[in-house]
Short mmCIF file of C-alpha atoms and ligand atoms in Angstrom, two decimals:
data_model
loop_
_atom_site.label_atom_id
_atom_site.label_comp_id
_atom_site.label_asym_id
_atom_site.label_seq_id
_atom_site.Cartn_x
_atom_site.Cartn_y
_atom_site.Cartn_z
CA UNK A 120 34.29 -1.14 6.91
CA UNK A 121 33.65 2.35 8.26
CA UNK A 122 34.84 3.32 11.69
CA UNK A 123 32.37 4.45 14.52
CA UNK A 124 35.29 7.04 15.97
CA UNK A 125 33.71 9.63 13.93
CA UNK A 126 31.25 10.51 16.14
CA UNK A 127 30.01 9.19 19.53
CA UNK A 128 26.60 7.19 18.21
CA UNK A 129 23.24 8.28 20.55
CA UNK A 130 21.14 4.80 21.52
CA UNK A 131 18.66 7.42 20.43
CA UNK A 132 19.85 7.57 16.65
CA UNK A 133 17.58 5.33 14.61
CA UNK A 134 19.37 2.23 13.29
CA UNK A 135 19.46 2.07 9.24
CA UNK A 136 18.74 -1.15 7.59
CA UNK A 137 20.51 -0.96 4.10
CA UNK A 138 18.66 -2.71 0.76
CA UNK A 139 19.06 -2.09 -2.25
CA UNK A 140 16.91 -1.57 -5.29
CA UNK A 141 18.54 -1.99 -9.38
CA UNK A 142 16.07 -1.06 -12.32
CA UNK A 143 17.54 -2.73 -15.87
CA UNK A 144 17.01 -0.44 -18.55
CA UNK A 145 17.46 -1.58 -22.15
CA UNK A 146 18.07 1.85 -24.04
CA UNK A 147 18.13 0.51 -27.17
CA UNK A 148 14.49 -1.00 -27.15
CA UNK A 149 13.83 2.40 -25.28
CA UNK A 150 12.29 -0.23 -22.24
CA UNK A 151 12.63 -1.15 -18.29
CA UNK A 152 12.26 -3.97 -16.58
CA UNK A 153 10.58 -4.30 -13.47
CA UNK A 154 9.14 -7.20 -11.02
CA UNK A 155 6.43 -8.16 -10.12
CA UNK A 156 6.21 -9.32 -6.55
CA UNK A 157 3.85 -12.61 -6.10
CA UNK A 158 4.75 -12.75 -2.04
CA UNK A 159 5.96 -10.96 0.93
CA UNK A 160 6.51 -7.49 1.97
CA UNK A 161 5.54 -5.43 -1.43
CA UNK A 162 3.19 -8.12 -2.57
CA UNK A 163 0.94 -7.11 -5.27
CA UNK A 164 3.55 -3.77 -6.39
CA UNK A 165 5.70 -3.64 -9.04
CA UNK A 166 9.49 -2.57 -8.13
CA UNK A 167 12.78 -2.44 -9.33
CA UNK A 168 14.91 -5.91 -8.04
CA UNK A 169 16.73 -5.87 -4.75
CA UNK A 170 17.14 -6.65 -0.89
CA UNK A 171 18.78 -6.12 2.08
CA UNK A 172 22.26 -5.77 2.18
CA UNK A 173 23.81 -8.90 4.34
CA UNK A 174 26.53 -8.46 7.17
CA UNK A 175 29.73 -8.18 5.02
CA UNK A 176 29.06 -7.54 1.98
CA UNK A 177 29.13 -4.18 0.21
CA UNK A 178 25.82 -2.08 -1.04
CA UNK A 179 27.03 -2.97 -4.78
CA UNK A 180 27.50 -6.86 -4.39
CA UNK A 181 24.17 -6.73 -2.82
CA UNK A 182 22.84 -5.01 -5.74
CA UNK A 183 24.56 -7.80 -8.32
CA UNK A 184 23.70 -10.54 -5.89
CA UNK A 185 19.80 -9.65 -5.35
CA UNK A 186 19.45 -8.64 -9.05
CA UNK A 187 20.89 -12.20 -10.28
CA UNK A 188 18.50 -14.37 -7.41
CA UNK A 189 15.05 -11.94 -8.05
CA UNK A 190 15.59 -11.55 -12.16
CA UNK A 191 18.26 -13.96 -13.72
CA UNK A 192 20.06 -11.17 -15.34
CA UNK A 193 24.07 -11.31 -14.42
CA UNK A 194 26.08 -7.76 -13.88
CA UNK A 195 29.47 -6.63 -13.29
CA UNK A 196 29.66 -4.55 -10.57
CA UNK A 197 31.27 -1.52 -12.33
CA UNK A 198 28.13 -1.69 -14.42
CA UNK A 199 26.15 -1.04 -11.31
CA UNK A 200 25.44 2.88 -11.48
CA UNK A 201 24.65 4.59 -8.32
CA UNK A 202 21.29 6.98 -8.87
CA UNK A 203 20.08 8.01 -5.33
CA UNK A 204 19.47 6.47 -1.69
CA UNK A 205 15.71 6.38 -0.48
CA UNK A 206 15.32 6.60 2.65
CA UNK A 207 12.34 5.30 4.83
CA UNK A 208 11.13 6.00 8.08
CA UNK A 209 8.11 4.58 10.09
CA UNK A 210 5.92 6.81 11.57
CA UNK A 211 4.64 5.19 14.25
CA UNK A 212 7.27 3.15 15.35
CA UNK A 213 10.47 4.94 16.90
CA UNK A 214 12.38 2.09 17.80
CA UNK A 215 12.19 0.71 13.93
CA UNK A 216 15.25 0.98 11.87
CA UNK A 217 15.06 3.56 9.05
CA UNK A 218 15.19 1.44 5.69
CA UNK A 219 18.05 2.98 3.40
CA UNK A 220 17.45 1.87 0.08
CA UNK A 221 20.26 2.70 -2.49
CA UNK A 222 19.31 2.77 -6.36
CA UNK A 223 20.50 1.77 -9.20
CA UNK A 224 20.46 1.43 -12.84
CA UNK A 225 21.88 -0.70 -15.02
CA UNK A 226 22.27 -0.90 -19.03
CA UNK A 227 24.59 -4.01 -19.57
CA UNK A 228 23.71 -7.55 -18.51
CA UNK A 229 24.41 -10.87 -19.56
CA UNK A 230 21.50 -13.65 -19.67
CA UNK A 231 17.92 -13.61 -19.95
CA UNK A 232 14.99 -11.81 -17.13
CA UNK A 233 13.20 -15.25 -15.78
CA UNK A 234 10.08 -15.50 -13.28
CA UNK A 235 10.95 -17.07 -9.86
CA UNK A 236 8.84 -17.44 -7.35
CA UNK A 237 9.23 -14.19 -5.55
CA UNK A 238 8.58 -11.95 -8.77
CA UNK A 239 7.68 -12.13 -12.57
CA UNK A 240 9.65 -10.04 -15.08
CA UNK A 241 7.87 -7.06 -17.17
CA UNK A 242 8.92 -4.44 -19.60
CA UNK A 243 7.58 -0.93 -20.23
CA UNK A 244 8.17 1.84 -22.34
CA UNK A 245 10.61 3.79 -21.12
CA UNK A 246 9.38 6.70 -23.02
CA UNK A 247 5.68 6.51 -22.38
CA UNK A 248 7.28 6.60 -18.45
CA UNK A 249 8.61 9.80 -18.14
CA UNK A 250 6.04 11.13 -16.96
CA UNK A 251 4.53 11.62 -13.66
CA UNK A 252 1.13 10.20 -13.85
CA UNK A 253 -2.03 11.65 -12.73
CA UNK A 254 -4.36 10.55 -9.85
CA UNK A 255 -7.59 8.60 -11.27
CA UNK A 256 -9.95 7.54 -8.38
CA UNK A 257 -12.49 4.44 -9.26
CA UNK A 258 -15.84 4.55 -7.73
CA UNK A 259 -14.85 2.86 -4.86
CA UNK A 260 -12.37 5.43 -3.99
CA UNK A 261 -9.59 3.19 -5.51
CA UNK A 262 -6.18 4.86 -6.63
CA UNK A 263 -6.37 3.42 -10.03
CA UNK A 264 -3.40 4.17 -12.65
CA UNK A 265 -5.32 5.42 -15.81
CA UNK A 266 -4.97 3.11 -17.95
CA UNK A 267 -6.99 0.18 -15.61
CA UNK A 268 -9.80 3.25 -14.59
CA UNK A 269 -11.16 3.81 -18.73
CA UNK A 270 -11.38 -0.07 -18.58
CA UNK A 271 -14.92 -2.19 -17.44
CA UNK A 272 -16.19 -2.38 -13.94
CA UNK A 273 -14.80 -5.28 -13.20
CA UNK A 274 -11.61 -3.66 -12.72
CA UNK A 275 -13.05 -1.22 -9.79
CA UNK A 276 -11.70 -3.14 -6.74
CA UNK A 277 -8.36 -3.34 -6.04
CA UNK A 278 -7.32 -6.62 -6.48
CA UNK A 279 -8.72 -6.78 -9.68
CA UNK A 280 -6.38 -3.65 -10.09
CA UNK A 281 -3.46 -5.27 -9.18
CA UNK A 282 -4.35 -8.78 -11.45
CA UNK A 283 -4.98 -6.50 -14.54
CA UNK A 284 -1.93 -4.32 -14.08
CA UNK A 285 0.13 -7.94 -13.40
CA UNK A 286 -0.88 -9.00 -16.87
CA UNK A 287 -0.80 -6.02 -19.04
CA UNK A 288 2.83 -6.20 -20.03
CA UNK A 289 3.44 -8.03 -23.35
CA UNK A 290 6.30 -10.13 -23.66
CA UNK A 291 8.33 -7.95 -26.20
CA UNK A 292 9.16 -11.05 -28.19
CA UNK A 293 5.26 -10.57 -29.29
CA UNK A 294 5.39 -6.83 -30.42
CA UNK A 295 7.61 -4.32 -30.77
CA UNK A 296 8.82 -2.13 -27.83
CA UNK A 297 6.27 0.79 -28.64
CA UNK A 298 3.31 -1.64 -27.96
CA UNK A 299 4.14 -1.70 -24.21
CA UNK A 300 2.74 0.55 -21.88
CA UNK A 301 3.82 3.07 -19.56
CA UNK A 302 5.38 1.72 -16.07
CA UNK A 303 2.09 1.15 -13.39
CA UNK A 304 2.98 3.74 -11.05
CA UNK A 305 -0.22 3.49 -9.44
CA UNK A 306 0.86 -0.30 -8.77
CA UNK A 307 4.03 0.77 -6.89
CA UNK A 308 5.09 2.09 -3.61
CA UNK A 309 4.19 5.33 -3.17
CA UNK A 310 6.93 7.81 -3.62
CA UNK A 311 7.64 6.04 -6.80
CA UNK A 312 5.82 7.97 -8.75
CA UNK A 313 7.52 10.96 -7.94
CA UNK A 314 10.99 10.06 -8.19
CA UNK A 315 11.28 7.03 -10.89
CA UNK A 316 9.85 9.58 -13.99
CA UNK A 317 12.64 12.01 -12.43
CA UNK A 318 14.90 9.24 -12.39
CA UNK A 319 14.21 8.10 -16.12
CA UNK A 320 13.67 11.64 -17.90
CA UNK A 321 17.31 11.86 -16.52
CA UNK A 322 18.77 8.64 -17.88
CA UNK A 323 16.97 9.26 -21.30
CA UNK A 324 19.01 12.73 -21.12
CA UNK A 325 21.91 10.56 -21.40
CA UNK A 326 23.31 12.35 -17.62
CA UNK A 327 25.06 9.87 -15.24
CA UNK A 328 25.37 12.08 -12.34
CA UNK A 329 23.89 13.64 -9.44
CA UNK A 330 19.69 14.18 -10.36
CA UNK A 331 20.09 18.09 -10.22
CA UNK A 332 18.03 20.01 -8.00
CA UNK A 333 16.43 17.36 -5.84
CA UNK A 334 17.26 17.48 -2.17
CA UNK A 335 14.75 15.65 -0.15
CA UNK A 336 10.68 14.89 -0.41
CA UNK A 337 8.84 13.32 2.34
CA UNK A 338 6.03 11.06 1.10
CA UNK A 339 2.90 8.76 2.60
CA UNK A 340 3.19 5.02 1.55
CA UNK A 341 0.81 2.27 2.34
CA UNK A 342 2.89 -0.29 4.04
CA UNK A 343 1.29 -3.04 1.67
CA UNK A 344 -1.37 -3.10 -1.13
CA UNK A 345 -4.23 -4.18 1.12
CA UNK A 346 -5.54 -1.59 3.53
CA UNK A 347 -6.56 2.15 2.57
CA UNK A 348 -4.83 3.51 -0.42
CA UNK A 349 -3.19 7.34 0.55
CA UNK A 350 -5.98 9.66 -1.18
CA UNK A 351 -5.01 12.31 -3.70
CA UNK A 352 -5.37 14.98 -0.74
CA UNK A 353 -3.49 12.98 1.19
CA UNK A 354 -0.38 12.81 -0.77
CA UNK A 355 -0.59 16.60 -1.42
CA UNK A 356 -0.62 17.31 1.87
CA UNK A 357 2.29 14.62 2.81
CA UNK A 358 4.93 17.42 3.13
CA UNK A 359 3.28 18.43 6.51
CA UNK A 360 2.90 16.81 9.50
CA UNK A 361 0.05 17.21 9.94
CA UNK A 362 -1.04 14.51 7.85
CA UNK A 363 -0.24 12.19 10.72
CA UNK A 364 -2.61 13.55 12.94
CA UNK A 365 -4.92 10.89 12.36
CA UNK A 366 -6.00 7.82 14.52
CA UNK A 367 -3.20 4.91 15.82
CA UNK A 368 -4.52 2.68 13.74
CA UNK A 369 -4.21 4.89 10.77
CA UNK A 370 -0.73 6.52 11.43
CA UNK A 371 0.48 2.72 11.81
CA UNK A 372 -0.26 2.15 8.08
CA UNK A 373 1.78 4.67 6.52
CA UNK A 374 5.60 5.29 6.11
CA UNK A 375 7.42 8.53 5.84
CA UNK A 376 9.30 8.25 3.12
CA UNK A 377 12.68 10.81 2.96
CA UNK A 378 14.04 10.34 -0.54
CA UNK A 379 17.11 11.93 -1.50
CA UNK A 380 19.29 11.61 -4.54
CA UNK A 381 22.96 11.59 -3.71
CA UNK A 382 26.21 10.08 -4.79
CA UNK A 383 26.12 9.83 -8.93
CA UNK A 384 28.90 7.43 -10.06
CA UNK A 385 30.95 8.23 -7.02
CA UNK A 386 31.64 4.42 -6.25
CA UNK A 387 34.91 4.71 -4.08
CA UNK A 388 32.66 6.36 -1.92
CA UNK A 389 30.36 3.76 -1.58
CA UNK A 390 33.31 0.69 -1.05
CA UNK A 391 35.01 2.89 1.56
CA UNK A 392 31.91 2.07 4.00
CA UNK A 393 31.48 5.85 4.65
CA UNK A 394 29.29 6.73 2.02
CA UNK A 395 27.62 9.69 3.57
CA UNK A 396 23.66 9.82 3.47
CA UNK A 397 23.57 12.67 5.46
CA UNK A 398 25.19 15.21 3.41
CA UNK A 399 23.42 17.85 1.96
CA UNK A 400 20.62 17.24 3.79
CA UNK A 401 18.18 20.00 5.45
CA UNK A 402 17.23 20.74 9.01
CA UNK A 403 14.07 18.92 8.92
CA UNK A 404 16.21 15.36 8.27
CA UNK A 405 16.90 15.84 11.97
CA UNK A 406 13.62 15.73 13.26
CA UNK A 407 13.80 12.38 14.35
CA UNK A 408 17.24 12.83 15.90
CA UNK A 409 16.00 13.15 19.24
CA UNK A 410 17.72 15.19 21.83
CA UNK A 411 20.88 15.74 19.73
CA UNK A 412 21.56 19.63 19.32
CA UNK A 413 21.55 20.09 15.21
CA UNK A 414 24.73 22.14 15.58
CA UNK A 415 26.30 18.91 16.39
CA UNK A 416 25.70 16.79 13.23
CA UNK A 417 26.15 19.66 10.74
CA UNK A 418 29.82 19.47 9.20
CA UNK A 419 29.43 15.49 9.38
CA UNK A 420 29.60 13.51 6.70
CA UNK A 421 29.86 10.16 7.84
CA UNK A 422 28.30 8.71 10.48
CA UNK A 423 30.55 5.36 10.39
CA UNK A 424 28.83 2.36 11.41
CA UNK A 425 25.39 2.61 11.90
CA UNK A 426 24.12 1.09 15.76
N1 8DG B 1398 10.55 2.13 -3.76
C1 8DG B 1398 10.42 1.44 -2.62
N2 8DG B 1398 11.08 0.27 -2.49
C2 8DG B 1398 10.91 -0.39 -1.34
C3 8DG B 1398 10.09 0.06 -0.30
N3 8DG B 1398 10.17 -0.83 0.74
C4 8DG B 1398 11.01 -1.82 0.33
O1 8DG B 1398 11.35 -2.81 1.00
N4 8DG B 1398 11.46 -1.55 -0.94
C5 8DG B 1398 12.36 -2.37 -1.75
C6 8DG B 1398 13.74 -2.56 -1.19
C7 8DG B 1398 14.10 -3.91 -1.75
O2 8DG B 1398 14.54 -3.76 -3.11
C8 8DG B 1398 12.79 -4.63 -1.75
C9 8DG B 1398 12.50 -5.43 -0.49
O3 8DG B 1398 13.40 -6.47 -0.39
P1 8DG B 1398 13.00 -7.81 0.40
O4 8DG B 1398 12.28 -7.47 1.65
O5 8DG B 1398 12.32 -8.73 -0.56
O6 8DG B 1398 14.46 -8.29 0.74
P2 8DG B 1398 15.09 -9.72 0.60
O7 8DG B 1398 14.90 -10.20 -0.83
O8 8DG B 1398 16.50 -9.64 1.11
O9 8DG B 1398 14.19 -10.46 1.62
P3 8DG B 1398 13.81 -11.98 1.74
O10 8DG B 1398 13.14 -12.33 0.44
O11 8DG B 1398 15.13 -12.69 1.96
O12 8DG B 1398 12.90 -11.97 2.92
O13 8DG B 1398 11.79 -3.65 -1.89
C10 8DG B 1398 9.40 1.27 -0.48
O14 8DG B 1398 8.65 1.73 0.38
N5 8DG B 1398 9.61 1.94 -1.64
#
């Protein structure tokens, strides 16, 4: 485990919880797998399969252990590859932990994806995903993803949304892998839109690194699929403050999402316990640090145990 002797921790520093997040790709059938989730936080989104990381146990048994309980599918851990961290703070809320989500993808699995009763296996193209998808607003103001807005009116309120996009994936075993469609991205948190085409366009490039060139982005997320869906302005504007500016009620809904890719394969970093979050990150990461001069936490790259 890391050591907290490498700096003196402020009861001011937001706690991190730690999850993680694993998205199976099957490269030769050019397809992904995703969940569905039928309960709980996330209900109603499609997302990669993970969960929090318990006491003891390191970020990549996590990752094989929540993978095998959400999806069936069995992995090694050295076939666990490290693609970024997300990280997730609450607006409203300062004494909430930030959520630290760590990604991964994985190409080699043994067994079969099964429902349970937390989420229900689908497959999309991976190549009809690579690209970020455009807004489409239904009548009712609805963020729709485009393929559900060209459809009949029936599909104009949001739950109806989320029932159409939770059956559109075929199982593959009744068409080839060029009948399915592009991943839902208007079906999943937020800031996945922005990142998981990134994410993908890089895996298809056959890189296993570092995603080049992307430091941090700070998005809006709904904290669940009922309440008011961010608006098209919204998440344009979600790289200023401003945005925030709104009532209680309103800022209570919505997360700050700080997303940065780190780490690549770089797995000795992650089993030491002082994989390092922080690094590379810009001023603005430290707005929430409250009353802790910048100058101190530049130069740092671990932060050892987390309060
Ligand atoms: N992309 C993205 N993923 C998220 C967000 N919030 C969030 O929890 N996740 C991911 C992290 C985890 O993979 C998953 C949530 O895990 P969970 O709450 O079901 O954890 P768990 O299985 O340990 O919990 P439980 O069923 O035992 O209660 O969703 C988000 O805003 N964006």
């Amino acid at each position: 485990m890391a050591t907290t002797d490498a700096i003196s921790l402020s009861p001011k520093i937001k706690r991190h919880k730690q999850y993680t997040l694993v998205i199976p790709l099957d490269l030769q059938r050019d397809r992904v797998l995703l969940g569905y989730k039928l309960r709980g936080f996330g209900q109603g989104k499609y997302n990669g399969y993970g969960g929090k990381v318990e006491p003891n146990e390191t970020v990549i048994a996590a990752a094989v252990r929540e993978l095998h309980e959400e999806s069936g599918l069995l992995v090694e851990e050295p076939a666990m590859i490290q693609r970024g961290v997300l990280l997730l703070e609450t607006v409203a809320d300062n004494t909430s932990p930030i959520l630290e989500i760590h990604v991964f993808t994985v190409e080699i699995w043994e067994g079969t994806e099964i429902a349970t009763e937390e989420m229900t296996p689908h497959w999309f193209s991976l190549s009809k995903s690579l690209a970020a998808p455009t807004t489409s607003t239904s009548s009712t103001g609805t963020i729709l993803p485009s393929f559900l807005s060209t459809s009949s009116s029936s599909s104009s309120s949001s739950s109806a949304a989320v029932r159409a996009a939770a059956t559109v994936a075929k199982d593959p075993s009744s068409g080839g892998a060029h009948d399915l469609p592009s991943i839902p991205y208007f079906q999943m948190w937020e800031e996945s839109r922005v990142w998981m085409p990134q994410l993908l366009r890089h895996v298809s490039s056959n890189e296993k690194g570092i995603l080049a060139g992307e430091e941090e982005k700070v998005f809006l997320s709904s904290l669940s699929s009922e309440g008011p869906a961010p608006t098209a302005a919204g998440l344009e504007a979600a790289n200023t403050i401003e945005i925030y500016g709104e009532s209680e009620k309103e800022k209570k809904r919505y997360f700050i999402h700080h997303v940065q890719f780190v780490g690549g394969t770089d797995m000795d970093a992650i089993d030491g316990g002082e994989y390092s979050i922080w690094h590379g990150m810009g001023p603005r990461r430290l707005d929430w640090v409250d009353e802790l001069p910048i100058a101190e936490w530049e130069g740092k790259k671990s932060f050892g145990t987390y309060p």
